[in-house]
CSV table of C-alpha atoms and ligand atoms in Angstrom, one decimal:
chain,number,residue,atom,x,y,z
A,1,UNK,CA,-34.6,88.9,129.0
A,2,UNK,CA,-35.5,87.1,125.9
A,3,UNK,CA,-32.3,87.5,124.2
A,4,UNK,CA,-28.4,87.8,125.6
A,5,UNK,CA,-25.7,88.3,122.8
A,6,UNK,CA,-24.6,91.6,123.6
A,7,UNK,CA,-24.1,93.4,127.1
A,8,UNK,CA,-26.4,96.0,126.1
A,9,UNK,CA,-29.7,93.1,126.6
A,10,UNK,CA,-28.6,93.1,130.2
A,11,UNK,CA,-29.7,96.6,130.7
A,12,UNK,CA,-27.8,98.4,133.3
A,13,UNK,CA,-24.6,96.3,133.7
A,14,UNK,CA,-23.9,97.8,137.0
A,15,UNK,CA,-27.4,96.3,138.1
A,16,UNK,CA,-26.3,93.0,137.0
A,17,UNK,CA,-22.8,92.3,138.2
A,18,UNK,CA,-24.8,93.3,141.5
A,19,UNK,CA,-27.6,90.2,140.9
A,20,UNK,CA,-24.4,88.0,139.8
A,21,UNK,CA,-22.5,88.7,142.8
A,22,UNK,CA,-26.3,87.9,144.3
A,23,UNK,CA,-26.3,84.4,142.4
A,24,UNK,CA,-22.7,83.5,143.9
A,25,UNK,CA,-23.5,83.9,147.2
A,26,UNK,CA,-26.7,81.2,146.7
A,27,UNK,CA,-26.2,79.3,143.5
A,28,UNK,CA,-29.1,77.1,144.7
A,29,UNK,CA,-31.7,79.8,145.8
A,30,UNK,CA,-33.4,80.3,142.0
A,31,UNK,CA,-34.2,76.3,141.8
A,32,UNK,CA,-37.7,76.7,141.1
A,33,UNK,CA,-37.3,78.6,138.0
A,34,UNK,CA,-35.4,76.0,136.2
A,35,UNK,CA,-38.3,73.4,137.4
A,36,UNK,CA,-39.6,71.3,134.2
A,37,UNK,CA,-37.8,73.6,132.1
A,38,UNK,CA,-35.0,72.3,129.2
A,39,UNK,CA,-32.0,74.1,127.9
A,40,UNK,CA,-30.8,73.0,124.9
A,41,UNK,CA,-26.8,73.8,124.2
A,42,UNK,CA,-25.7,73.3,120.5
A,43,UNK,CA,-22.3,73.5,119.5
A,44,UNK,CA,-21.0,74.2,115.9
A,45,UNK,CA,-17.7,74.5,117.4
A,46,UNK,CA,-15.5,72.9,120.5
A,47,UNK,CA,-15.9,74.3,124.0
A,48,UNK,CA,-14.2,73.0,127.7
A,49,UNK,CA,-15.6,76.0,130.0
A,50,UNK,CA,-18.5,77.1,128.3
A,51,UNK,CA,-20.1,73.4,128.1
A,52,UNK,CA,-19.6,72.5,131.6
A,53,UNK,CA,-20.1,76.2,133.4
A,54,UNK,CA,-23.7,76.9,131.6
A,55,UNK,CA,-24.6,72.8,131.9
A,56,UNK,CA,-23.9,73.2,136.0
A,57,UNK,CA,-25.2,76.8,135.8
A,58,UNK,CA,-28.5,75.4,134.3
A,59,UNK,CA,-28.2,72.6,136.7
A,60,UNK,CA,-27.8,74.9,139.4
A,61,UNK,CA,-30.9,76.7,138.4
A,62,UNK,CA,-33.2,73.1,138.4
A,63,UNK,CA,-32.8,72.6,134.7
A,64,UNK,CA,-33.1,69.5,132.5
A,65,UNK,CA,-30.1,70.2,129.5
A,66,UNK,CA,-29.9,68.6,126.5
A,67,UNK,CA,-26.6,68.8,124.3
A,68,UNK,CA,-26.3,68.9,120.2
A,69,UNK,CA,-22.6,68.7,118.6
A,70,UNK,CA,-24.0,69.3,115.5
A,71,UNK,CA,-20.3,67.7,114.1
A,72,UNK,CA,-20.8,64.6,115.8
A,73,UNK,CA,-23.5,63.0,115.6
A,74,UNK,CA,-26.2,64.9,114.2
A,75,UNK,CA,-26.8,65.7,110.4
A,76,UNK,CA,-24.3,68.0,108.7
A,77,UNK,CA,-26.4,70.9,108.0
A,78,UNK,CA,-26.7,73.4,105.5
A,79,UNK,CA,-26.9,77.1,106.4
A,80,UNK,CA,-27.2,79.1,102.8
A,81,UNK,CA,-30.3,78.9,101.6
A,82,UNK,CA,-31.1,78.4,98.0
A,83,UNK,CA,-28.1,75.8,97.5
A,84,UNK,CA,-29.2,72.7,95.4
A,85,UNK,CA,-28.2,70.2,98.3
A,86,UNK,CA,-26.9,67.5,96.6
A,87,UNK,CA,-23.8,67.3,98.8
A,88,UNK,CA,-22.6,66.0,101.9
A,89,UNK,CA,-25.1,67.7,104.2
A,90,UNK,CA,-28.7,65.9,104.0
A,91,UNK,CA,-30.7,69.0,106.4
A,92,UNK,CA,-30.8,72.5,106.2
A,93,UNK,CA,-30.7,74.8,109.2
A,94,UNK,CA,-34.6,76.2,108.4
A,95,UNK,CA,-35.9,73.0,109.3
A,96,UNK,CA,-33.6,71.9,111.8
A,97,UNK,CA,-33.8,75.3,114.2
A,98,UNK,CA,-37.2,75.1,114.3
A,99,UNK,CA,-37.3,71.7,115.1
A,100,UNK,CA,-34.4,72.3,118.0
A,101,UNK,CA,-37.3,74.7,118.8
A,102,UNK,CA,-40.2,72.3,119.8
A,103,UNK,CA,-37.8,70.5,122.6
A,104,UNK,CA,-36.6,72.8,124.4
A,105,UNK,CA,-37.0,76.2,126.1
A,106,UNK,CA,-34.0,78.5,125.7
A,107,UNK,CA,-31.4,77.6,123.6
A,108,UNK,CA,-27.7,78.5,123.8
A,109,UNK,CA,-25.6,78.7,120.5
A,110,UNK,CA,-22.2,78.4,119.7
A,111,UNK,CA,-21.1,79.8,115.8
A,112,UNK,CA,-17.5,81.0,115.6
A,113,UNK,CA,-17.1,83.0,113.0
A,114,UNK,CA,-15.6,81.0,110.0
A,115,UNK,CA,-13.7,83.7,108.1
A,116,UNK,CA,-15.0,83.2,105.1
A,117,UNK,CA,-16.9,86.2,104.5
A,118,UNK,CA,-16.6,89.1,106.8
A,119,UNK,CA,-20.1,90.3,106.1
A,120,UNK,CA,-21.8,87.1,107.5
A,121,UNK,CA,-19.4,86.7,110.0
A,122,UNK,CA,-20.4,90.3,111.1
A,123,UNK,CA,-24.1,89.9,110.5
A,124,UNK,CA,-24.3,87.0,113.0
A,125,UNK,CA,-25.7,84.9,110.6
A,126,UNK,CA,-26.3,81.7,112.4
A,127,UNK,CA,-27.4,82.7,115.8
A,128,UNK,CA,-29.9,85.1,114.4
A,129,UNK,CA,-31.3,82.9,112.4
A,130,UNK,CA,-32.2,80.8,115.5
A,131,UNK,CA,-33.4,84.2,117.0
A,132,UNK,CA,-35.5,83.8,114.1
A,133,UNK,CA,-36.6,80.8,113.4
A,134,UNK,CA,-36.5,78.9,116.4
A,135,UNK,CA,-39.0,80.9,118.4
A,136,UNK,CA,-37.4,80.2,122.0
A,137,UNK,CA,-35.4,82.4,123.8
A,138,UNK,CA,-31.9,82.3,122.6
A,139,UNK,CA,-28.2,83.3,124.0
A,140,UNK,CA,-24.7,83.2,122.7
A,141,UNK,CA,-22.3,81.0,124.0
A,142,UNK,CA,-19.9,83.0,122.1
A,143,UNK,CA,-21.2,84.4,118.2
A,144,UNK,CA,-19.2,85.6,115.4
A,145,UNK,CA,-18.2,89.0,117.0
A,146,UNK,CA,-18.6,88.5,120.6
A,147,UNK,CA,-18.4,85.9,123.9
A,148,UNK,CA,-20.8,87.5,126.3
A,149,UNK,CA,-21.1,85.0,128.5
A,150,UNK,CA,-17.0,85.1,129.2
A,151,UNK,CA,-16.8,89.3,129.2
A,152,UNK,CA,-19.5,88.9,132.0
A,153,UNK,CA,-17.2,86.3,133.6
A,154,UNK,CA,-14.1,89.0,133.3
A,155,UNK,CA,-16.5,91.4,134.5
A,156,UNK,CA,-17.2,89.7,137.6
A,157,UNK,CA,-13.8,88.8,138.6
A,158,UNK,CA,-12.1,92.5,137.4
A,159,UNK,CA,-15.0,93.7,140.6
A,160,UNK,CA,-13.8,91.4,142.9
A,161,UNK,CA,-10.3,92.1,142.5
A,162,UNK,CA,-10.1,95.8,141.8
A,163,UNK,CA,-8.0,97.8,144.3
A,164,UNK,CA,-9.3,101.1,142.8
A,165,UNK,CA,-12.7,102.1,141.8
A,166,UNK,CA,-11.4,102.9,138.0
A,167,UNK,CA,-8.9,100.1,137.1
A,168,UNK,CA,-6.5,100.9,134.6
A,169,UNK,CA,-7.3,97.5,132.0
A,170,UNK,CA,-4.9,97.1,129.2
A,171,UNK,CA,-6.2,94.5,126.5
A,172,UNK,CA,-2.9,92.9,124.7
A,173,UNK,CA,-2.8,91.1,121.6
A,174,UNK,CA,-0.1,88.3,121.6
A,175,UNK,CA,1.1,85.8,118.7
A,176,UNK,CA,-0.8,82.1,118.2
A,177,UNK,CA,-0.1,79.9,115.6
A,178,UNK,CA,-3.9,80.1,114.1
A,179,UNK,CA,-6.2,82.5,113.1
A,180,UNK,CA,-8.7,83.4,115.9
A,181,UNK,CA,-11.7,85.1,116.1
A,182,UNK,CA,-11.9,88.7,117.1
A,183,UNK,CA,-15.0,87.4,119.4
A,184,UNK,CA,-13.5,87.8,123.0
A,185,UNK,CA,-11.2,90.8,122.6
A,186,UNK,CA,-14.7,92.8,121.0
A,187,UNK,CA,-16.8,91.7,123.6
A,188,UNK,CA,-14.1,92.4,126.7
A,189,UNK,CA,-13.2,96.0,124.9
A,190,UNK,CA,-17.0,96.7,124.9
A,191,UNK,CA,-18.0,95.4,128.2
A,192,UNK,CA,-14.6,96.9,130.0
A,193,UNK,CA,-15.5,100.6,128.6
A,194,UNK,CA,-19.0,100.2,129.5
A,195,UNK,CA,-18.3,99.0,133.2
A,196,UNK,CA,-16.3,102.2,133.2
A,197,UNK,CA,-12.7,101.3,133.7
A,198,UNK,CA,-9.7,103.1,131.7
A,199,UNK,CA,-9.1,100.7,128.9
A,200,UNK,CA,-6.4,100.4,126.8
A,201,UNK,CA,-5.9,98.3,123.6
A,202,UNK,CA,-2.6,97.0,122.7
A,203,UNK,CA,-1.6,95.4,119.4
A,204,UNK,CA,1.0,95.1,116.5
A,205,UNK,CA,-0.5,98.0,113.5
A,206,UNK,CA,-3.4,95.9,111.5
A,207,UNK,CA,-5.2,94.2,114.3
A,208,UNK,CA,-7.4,97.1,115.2
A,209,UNK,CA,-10.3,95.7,116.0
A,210,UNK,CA,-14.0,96.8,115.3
A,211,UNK,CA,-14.2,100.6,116.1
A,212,UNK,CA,-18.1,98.8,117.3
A,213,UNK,CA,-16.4,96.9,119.8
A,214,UNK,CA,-13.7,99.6,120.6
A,215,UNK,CA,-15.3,102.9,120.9
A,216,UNK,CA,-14.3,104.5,124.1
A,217,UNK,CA,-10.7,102.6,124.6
A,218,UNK,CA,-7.5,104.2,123.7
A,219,UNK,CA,-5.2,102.5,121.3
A,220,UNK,CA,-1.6,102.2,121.9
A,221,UNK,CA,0.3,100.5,119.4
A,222,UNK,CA,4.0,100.2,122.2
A,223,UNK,CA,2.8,97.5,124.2
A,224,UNK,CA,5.5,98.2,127.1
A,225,UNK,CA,3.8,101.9,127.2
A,226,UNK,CA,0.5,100.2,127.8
A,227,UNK,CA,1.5,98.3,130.4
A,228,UNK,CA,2.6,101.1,132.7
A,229,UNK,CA,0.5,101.1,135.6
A,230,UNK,CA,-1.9,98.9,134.5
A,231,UNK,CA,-4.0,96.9,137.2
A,232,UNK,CA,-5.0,94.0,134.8
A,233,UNK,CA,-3.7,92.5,131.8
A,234,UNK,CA,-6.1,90.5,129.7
A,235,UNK,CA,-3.9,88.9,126.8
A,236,UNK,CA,-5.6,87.5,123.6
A,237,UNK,CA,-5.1,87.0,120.2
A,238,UNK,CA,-6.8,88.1,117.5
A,239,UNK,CA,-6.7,87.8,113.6
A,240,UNK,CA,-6.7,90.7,111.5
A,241,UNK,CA,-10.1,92.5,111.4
A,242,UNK,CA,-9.6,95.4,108.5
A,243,UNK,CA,-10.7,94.0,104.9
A,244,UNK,CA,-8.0,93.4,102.8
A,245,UNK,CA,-6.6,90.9,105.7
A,246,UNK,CA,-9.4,90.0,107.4
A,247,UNK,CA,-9.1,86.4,109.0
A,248,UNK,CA,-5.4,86.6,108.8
A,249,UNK,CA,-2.2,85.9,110.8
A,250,UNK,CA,-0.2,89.0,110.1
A,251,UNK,CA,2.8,88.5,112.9
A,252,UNK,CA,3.6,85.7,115.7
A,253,UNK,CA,6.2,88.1,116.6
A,254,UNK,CA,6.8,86.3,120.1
A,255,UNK,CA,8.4,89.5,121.4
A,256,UNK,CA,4.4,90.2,122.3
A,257,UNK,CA,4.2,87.3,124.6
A,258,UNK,CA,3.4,88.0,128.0
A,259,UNK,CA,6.6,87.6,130.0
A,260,UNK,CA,7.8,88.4,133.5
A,261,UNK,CA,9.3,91.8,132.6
A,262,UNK,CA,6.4,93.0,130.6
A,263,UNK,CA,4.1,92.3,134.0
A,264,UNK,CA,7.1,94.3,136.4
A,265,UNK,CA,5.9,97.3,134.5
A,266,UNK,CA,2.3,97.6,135.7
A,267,UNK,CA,1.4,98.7,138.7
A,268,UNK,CA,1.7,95.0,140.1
A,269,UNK,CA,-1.6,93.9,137.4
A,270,UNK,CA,-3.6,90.4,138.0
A,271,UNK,CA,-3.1,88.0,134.2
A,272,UNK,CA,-6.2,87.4,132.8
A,273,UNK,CA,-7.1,85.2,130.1
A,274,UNK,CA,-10.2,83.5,128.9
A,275,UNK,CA,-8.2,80.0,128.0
A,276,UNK,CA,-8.1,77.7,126.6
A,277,UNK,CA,-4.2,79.7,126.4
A,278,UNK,CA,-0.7,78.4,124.7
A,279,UNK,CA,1.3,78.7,127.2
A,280,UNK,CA,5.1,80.7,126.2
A,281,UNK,CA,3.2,81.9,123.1
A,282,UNK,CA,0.6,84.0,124.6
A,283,UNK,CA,1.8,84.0,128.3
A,284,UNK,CA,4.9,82.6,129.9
A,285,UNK,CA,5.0,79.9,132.5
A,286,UNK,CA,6.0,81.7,135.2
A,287,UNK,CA,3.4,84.5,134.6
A,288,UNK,CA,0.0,81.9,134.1
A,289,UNK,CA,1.5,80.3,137.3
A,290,UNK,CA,2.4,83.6,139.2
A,291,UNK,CA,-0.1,84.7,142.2
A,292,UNK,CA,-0.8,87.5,140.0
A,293,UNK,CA,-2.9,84.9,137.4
A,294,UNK,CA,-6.8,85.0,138.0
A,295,UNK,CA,-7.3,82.8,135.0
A,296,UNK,CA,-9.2,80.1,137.3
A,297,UNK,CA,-11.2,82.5,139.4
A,298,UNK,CA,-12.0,83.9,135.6
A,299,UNK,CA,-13.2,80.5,134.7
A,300,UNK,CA,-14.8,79.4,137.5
A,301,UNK,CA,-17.0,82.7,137.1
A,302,UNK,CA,-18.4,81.4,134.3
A,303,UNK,CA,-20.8,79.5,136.1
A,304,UNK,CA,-22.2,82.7,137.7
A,305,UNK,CA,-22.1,84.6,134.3
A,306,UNK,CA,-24.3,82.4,132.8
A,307,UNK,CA,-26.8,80.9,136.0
A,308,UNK,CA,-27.3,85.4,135.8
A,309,UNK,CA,-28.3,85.2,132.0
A,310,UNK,CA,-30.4,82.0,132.5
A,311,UNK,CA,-32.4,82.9,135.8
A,312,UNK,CA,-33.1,86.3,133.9
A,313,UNK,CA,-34.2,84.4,130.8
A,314,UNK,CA,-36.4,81.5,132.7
A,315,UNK,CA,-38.2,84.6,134.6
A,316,UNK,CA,-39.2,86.2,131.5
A,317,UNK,CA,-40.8,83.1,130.3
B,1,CP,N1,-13.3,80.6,127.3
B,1,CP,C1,-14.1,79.7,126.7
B,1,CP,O1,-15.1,80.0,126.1
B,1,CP,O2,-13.7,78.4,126.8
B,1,CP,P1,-14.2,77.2,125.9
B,1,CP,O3,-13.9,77.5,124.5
B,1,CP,O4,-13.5,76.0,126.4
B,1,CP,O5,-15.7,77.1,126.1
């Protein structure tokens, strides 16, 4: 696998929740591949989980890793081309990708989507141009319009907590004080039809999401209707996607939070949520700290979600 920012490079995703299951059971048997190899990780934006869970995955797999903040520390860079750069950023992203190229690898990106034009937002601008341009194989540590990394994560932990072999999974927007990314609801939606669960999309009416993303869910604008009988609530929020508001906070109507009496109306449903979460804006207390909440077990699968992705990319090299 040269490239992973989509679940569709994985092939059959049956196939590889089976090899990441395979991983997790020996995180150490693939050490040879990683031997004298370099991942290089650059960040455009923050990251807790996705840093430390693809640096130990990497680690696990015999890896050397190398880290770029490209906001601290390294030259502000351009990304358009054609501007006169006589501002505050002294490289452009042409030379600099291909130069990221020569010392590494793979490379893993990070590029959230900036909201400033919804067309390179949805284009994937940035981490196709270091598809492009950097001539290494490259993966998403979550894109513009999708986190693949954390929908294989949910993935993993929906199989090993399912009690049926069709979960009913009910995707729930809930308020934040900041515009977010549509990134991790499109990817779960995607990933969650095409692992073949019943999914259902909850939201206020304006934050449908990408019918690309979305195709095969059922929308259902009463959130307390989509929680009947659901096996697992996933809770994120979203900004608006449609074009005359996209970017945009268009409720925090906290009467969307996930609460105690929202969850009683499942059919007794694990919480999952990719965090970072604001707690008693997007979840209650008591329901991030019930038994019911996987949001650990979610993170910790990180590790195995991306030590799959990297072990397939280092044995295509
Ligand atoms: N879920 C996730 O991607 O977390 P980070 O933003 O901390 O990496």
């Amino acid at each position: 696998m040269r490239y992973f920012t989509s679940v569709k490079d994985l092939g059959n995703l049956q196939g590889a929740l089976k090899e990441a299951l395979e991983v997790k059971a020996n995180k150490f048997a693939y050490q040879h591949l990683g031997k004298n190899r370099t991942l290089l990780m650059i960040f455009f934006n923050s990251s807790l989980r996705t840093r430390l869970s693809t640096q130990k995955a990497a680690m696990n797999l015999g890896m050397n890793v190398m880290v770029l903040d490209v906001n601290q520390g390294a030259w502000k860079l351009e990304t358009e081309r054609g501007v006169i750069m006589d501002g505050d950023k002294p490289e452009h992203l042409l030379e600099a990708i291909p130069v990221m190229g020569c010392y590494c690898d793979i490379i893993g990106v990070r590029a959230f989507a900036t909201f400033e034009n919804k067309e390179d937002d949805y284009s994937e601008k940035i981490i196709n141009q270091f598809i492009k341009y950097s001539g290494r194989p490259v993966f998403s540590m979550e894109a513009a319009t999708g986190h693949p990394l954390q929908a294989f994560a949910d993935m993993i932990t929906i199989e090993e907590n399912k009690k049926k072999a069709r979960p009913k999974v009910v995707l729930t927007w809930a308020p934040h004080p900041r515009a977010l990314p549509q990134a991790v609801p499109n990817s779960f939606a995607q990933w969650a039809v095409e692992a073949g669960y019943e999914v259902v999309i909850t939201h206020p009416k304006g934050y449908e999401l990408s019918p690309e993303f979305t195709k095969g869910a059922v929308i259902e604008y009463d959130q307390d209707k989509a929680f009947e009988g659901a096996d697992f609530i996933y809770a994120k929020n979203w900004a608006a996607f449609e074009d005359a508001n996209y970017g945009k906070i268009l409720s925090t109507d906290r009467s969307w939070t996930v609460d105690e009496r929202k969850m009683a109306l499942t059919d007794d449903a694990f919480f999952m949520h990719c965090l970072p979460v604001r707690r008693n804006m997007i979840v209650t207390d008591e329901v991030i700290e019930s038994e019911k909440s996987i949001v650990i077990e979610e993170a910790a699968n990180r590790e195995i979600s991306a030590e799959t992705v990297l072990k397939r990319m280092l044995e295509s090299l």
